[in-house]
Short mmCIF file of C-alpha atoms and ligand atoms in Angstrom, two decimals:
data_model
loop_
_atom_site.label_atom_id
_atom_site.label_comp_id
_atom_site.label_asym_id
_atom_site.label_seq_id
_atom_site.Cartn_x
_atom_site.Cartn_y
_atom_site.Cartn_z
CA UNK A 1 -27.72 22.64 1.27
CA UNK A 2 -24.16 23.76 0.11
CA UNK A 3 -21.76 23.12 2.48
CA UNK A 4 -18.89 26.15 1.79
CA UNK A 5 -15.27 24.92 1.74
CA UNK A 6 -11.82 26.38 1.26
CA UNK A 7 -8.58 24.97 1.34
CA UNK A 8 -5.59 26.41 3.08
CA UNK A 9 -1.67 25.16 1.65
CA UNK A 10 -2.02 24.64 -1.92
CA UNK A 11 1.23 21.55 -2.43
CA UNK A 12 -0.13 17.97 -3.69
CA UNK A 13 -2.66 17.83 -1.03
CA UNK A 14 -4.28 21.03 -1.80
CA UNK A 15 -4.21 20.38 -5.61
CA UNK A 16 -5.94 17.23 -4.76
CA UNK A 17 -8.48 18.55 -2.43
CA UNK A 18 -9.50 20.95 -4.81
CA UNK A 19 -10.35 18.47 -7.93
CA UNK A 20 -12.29 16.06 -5.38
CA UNK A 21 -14.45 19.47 -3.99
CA UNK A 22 -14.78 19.89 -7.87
CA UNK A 23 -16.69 16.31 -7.86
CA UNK A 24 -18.57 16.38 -4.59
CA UNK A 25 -22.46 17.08 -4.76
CA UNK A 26 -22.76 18.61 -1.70
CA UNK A 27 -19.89 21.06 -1.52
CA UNK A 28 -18.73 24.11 -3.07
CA UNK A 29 -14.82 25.69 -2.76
CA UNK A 30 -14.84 28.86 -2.06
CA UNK A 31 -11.09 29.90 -2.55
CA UNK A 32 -7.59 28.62 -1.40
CA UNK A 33 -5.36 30.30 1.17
CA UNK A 34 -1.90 30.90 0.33
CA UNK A 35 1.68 31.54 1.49
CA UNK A 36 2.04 32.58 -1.86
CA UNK A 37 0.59 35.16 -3.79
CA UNK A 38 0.43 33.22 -7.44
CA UNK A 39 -0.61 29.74 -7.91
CA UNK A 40 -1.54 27.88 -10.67
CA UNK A 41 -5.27 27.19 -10.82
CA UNK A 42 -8.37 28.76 -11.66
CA UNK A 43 -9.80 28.83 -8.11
CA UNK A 44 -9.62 32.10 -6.49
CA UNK A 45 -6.53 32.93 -3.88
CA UNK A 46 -6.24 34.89 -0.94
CA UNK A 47 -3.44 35.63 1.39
CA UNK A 48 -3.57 33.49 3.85
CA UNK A 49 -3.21 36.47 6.29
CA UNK A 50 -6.49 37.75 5.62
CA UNK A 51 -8.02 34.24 6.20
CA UNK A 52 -10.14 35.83 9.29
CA UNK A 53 -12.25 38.12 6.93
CA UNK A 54 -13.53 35.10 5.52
CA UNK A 55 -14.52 33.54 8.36
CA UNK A 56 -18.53 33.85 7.81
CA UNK A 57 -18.51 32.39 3.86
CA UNK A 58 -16.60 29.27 4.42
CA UNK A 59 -18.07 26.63 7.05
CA UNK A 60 -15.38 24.05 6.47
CA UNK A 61 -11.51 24.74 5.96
CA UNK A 62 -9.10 22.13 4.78
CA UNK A 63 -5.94 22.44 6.37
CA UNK A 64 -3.06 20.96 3.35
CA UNK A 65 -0.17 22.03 5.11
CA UNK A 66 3.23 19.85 5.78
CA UNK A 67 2.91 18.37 9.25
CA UNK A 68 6.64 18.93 9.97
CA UNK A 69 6.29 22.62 11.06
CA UNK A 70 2.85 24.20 9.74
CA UNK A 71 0.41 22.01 11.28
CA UNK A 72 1.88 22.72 15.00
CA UNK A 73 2.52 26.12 14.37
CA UNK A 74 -0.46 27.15 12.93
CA UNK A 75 -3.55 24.75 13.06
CA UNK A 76 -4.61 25.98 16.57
CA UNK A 77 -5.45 29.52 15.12
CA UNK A 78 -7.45 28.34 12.22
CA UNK A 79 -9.21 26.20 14.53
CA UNK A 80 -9.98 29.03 16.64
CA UNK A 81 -11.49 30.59 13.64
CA UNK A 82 -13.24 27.88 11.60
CA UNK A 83 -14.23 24.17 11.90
CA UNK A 84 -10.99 22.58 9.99
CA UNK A 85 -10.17 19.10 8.84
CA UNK A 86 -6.32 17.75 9.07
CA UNK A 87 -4.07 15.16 7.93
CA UNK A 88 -1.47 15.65 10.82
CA UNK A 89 0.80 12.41 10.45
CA UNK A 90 3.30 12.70 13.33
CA UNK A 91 1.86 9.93 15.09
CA UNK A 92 3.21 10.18 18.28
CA UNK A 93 2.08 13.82 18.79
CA UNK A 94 -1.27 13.32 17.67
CA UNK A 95 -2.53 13.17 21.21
CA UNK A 96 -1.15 16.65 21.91
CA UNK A 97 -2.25 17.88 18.62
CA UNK A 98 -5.67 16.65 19.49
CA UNK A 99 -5.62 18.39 22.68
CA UNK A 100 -4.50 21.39 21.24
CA UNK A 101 -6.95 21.60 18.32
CA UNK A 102 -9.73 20.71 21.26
CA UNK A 103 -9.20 23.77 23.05
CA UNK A 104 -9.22 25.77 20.35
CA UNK A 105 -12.43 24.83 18.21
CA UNK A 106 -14.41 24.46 21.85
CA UNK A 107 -13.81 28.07 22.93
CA UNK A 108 -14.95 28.99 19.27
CA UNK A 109 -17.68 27.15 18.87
CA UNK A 110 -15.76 25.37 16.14
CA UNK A 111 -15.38 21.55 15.10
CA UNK A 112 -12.00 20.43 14.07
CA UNK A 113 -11.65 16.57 13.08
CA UNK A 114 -7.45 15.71 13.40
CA UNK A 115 -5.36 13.22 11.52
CA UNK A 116 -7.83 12.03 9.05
CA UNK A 117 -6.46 10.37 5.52
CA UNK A 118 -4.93 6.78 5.44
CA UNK A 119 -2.50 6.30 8.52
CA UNK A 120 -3.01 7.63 10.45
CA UNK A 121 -6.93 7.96 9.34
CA UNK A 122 -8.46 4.64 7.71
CA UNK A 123 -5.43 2.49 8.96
CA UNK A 124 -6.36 3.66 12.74
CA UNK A 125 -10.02 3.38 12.48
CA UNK A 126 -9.21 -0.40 11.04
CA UNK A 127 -6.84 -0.67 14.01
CA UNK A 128 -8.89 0.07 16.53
CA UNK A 129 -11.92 -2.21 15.27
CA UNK A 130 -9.91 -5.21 14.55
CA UNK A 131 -7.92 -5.41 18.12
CA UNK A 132 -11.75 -4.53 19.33
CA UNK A 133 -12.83 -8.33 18.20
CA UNK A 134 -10.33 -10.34 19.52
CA UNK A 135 -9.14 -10.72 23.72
CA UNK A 136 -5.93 -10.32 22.44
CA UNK A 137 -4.79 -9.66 19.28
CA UNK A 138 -1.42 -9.77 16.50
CA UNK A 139 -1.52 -6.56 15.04
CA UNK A 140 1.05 -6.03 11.98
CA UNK A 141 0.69 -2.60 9.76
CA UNK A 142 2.66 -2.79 6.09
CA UNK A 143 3.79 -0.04 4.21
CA UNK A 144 3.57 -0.01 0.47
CA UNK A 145 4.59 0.07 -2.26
CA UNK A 146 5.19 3.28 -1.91
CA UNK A 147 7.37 6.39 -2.59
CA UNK A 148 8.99 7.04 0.67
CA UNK A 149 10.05 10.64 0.82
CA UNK A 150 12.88 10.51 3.34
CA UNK A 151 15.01 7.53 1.66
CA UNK A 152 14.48 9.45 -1.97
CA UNK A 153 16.01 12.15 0.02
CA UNK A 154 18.70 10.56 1.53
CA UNK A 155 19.54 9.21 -2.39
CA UNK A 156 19.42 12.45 -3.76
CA UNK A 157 22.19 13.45 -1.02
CA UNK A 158 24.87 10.96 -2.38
CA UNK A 159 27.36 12.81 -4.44
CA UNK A 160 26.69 11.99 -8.47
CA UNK A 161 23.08 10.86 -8.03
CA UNK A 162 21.16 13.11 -10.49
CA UNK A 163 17.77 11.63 -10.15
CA UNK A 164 16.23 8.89 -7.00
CA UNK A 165 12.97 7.65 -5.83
CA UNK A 166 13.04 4.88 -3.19
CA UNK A 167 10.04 2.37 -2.70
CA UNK A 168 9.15 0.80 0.26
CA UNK A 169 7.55 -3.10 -0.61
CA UNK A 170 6.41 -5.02 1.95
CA UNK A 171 7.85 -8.25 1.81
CA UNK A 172 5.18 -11.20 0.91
CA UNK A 173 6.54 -13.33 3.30
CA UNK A 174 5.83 -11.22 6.13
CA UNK A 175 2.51 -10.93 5.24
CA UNK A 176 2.02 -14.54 4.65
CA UNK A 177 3.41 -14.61 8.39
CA UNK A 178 0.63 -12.07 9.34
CA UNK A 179 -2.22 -13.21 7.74
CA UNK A 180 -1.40 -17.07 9.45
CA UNK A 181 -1.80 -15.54 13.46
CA UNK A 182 2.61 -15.76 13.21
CA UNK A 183 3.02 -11.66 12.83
CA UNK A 184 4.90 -11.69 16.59
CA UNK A 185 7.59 -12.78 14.15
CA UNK A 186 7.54 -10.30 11.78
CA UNK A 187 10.37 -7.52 12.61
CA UNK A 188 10.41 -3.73 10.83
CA UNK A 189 13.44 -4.36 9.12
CA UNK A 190 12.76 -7.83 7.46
CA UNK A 191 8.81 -7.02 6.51
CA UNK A 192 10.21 -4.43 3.81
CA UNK A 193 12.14 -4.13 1.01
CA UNK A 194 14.04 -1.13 -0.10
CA UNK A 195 13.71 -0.48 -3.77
CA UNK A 196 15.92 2.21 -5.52
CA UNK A 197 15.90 3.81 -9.31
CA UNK A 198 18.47 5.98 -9.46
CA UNK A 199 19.76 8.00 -12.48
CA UNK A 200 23.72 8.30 -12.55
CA UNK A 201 26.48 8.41 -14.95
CA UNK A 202 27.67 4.22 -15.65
CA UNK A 203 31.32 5.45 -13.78
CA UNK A 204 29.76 6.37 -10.61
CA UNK A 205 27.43 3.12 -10.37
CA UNK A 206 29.53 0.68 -7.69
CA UNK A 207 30.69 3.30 -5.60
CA UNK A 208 27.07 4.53 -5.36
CA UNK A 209 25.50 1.52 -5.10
CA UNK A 210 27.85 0.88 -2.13
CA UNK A 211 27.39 3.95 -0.06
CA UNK A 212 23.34 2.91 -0.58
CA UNK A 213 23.60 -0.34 1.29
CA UNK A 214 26.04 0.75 3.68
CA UNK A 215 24.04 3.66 5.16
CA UNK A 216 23.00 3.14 8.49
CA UNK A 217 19.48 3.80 9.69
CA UNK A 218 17.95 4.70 6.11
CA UNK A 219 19.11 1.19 4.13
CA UNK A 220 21.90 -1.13 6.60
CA UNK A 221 19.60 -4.11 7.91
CA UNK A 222 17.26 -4.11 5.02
CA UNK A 223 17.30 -6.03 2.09
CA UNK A 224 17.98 -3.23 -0.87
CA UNK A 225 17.30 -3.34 -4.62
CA UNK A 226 19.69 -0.24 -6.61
CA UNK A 227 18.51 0.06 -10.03
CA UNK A 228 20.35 2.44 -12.15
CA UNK A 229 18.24 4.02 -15.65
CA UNK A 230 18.28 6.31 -17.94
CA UNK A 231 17.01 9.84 -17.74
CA UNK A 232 14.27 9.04 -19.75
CA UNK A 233 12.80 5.84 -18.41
CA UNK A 234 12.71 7.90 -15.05
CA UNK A 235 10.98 10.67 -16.26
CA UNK A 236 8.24 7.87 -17.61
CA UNK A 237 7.98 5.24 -14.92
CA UNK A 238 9.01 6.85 -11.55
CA UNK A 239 6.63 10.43 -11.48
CA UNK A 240 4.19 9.29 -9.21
CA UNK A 241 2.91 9.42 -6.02
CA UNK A 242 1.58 5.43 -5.10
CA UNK A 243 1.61 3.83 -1.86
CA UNK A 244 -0.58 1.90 0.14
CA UNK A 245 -0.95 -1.29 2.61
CA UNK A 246 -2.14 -4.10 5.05
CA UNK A 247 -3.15 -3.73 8.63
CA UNK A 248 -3.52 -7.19 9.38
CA UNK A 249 -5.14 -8.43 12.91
CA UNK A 250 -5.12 -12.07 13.95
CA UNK A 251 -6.34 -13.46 17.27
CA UNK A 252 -7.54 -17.00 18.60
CA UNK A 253 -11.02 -17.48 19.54
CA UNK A 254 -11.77 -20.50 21.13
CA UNK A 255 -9.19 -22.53 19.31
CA UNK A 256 -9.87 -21.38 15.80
CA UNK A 257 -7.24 -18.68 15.00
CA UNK A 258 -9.27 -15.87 12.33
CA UNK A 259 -7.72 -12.81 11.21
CA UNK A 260 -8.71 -9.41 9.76
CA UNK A 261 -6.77 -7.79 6.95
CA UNK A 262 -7.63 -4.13 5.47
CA UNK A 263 -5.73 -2.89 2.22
CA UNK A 264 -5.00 0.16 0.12
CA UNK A 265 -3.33 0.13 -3.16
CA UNK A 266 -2.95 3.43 -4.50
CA UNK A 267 -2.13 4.61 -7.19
CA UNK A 268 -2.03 8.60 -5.89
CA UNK A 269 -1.54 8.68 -1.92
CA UNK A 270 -2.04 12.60 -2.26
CA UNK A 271 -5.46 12.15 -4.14
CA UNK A 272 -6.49 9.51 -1.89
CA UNK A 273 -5.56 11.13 1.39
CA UNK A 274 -7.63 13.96 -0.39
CA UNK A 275 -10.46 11.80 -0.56
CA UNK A 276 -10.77 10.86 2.48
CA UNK A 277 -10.23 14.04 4.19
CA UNK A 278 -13.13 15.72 2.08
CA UNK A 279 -15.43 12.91 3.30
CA UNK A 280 -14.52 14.04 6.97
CA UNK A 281 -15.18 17.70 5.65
CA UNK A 282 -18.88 16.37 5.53
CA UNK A 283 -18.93 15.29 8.91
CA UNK A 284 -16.94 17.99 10.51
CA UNK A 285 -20.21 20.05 8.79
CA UNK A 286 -22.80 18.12 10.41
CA UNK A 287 -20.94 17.46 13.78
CA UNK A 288 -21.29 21.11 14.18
CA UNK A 289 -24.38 21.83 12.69
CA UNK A 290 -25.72 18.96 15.25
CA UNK A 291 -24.64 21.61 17.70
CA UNK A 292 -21.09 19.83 19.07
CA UNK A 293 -17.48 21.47 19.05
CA UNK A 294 -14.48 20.73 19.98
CA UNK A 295 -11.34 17.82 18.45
CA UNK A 296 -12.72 14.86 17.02
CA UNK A 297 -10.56 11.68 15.96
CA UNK A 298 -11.81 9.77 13.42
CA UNK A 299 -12.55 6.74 15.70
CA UNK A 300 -15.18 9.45 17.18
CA UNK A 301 -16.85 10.43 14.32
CA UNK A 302 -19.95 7.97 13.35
CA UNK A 303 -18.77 6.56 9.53
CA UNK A 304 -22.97 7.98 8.27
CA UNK A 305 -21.62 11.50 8.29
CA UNK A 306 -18.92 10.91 5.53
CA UNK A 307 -21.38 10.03 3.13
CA UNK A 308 -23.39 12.13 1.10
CA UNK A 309 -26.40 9.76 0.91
CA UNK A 310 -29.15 9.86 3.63
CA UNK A 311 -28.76 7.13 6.87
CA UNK A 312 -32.11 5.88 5.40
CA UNK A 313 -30.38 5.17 2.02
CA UNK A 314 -27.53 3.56 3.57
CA UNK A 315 -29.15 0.92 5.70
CA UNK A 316 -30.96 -0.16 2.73
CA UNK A 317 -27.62 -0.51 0.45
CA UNK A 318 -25.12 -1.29 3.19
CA UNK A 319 -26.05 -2.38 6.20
P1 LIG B 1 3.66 19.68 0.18
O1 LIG B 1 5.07 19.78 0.60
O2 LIG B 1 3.35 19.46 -1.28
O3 LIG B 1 2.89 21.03 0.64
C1 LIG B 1 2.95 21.51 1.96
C2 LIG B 1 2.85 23.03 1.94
O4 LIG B 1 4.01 23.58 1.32
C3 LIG B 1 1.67 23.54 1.13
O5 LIG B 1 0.56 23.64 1.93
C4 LIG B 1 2.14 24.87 0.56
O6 LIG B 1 1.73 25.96 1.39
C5 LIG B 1 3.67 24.74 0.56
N1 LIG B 1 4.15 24.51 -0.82
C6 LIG B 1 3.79 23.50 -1.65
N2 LIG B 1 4.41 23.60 -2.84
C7 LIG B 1 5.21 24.70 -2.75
C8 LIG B 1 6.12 25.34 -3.64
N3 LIG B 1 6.30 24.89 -4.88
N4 LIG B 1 6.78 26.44 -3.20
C9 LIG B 1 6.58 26.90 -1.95
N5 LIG B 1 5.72 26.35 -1.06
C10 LIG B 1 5.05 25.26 -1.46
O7 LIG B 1 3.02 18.53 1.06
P2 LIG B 1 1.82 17.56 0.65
O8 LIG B 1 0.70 18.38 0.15
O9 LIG B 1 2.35 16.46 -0.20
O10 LIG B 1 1.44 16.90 2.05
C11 LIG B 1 0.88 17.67 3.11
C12 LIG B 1 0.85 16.83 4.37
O11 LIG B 1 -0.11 15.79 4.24
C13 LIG B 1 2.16 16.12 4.69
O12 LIG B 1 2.95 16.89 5.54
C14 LIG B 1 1.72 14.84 5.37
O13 LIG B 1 1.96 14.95 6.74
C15 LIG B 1 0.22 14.79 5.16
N6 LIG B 1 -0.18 13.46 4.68
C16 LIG B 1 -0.97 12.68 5.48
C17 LIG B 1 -1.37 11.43 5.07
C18 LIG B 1 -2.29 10.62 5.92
O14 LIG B 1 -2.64 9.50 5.52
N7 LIG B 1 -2.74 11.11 7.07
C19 LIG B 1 -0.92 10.86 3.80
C20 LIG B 1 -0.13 11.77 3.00
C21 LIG B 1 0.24 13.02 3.44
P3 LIG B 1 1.44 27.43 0.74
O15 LIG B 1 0.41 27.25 -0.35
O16 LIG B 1 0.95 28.24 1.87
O17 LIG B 1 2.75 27.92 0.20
#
């Protein structure tokens, strides 16, 4: 069994889903669905306006768009069409976006599993089971390191700043804190640190490093690293895409206090977030091959379906 795939959106997501489909036993990739009529890759592209002709060769369609605008603008119609899989990251719409995606894939006959990935995705699913175990728990999620996109925007805005990445560290303290049952402590702003590289001429370096620290909501409160380089040292340390981090759960159980931690460190969050949503790809497959439609979450869909082994196999190595 071949399960058929194709990818719609082809930015670092899509590029990533493609190479894992390349390494997946189970799966083949069909072709990628485009906004744009050239892209770079060997895979075959259609116009995404045609997607609909296709809808009998692929069983499976990965939806790599932005979640800013494509995802609620145009998930619902692919759902309606094919069983999808999405990284939608606006957490506080997921529940609509759910609901949405539910009423779609159900009157189609269709299977669409929402907001897979890392958070929301793996971090939820780790949520979830770790408040699960305790009568009441601390729950504390870090970010990072990581690239965040929105403060390397916000550098690239400030007049004479040629080249910026920001990364968000979580502070060890805080996760000390955490990890001892004392996360109630632990506030947003003093559980990260603000790390900048930023490329500039040597004139423009105080005035820029002082309109960093003293803009509100993106860097006032925090504690803030600038780091000015050259050109060149950018170009060979700061390309990537890493980021990562803790959910950490503590609760007391009859006296004892115990806590649950679950990391990522990641070296590419696009080819990881790939990852994962291609081993949901599996299970959006067998969901509806089981005969079910409809949204799934991933805290609804039974961890046995991502993997490509047999349930047999796993108890054996796993359970
Ligand atoms: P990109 O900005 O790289 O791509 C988004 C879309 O933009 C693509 O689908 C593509 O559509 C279009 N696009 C990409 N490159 C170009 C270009 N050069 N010119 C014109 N259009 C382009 O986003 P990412 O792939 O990095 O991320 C996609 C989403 O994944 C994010 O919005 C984020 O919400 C989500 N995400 C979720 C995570 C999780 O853990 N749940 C983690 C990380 C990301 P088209 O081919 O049609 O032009």
């Amino acid at each position: 069994m071949t399960i058929r795939t194709a990818i719609v959106g082809y930015g670092n997501l899509g590029r990533s889903v493609e190479e894992n489909i390349r390494n997946q036993p189970d799966m083949e990739l069909v072709g990628i669905f485009s906004r744009r009529a050239e892209l770079d890759t060997d895979t075959p592209v259609y116009p995404v306006a045609d997607i609909d002709s296709y809808r009998d060769s692929v069983d499976v369609l990965f939806l790599c768009l932005g979640s800013a605008t494509d995802i609620p603008e145009q998930a619902t119609a692919f759902a309606a069409s094919f069983s999808t899989v999405d990284t939608y990251d606006n957490h506080k719409k997921i529940p609509a976006h759910y609901e949405a995606m539910d009423e779609a894939a159900a009157d189609n006959g269709n299977v669409a599993i929402v907001s897979t990935g890392w958070d929301p995705g793996l971090f939820s699913l780790n949520r979830t089971i770790a408040s699960s175990i305790f009568p009441t728990s601390q729950q504390n999620t870090f970010w990072g390191k990581g690239v965040s996109q929105g403060h390397s925007d916000a550098l690239r805005r400030i007049d004479g700043v040629k080249k910026a990445v920001q990364y968000t560290i979580p502070r060890e303290d805080a996760i000390e804190a955490a990890r001892g049952g004392h996360g109630a402590d632990v506030t947003g702003h003093g559980a990260h640190l603000r790390q900048c590289w930023v490329v500039a001429d040597e004139s423009e370096h105080d005035r820029i490093r002082e309109e960093i620290v003293t803009m509100p909501d993106y860097f006032v409160g925090y504690e803030v690293e600038v780091h000015f380089i050259s050109q060149e040292d950018f170009a060979r340390d700061h390309q990537g895409l890493p980021h990562g981090g803790h959910v950490i759960t503590s609760g007391t159980l009859g006296g004892t206090t115990n806590a649950v931690e679950f990391s990522l460190a990641l070296e590419s969050n696009p080819d990881f977030t790939a990852a994962v949503q291609v081993a949901y790809g599996r299970a959006a497959y067998r969901l509806k091959d089981a005969g079910l439609t409809g949204a799934f979450s991933v805290l609804e869909v039974p961890p046995y379906l991502l993997a490509p082994e047999s349930l047999e196999e796993l108890l054996t190595r796993d359970v």
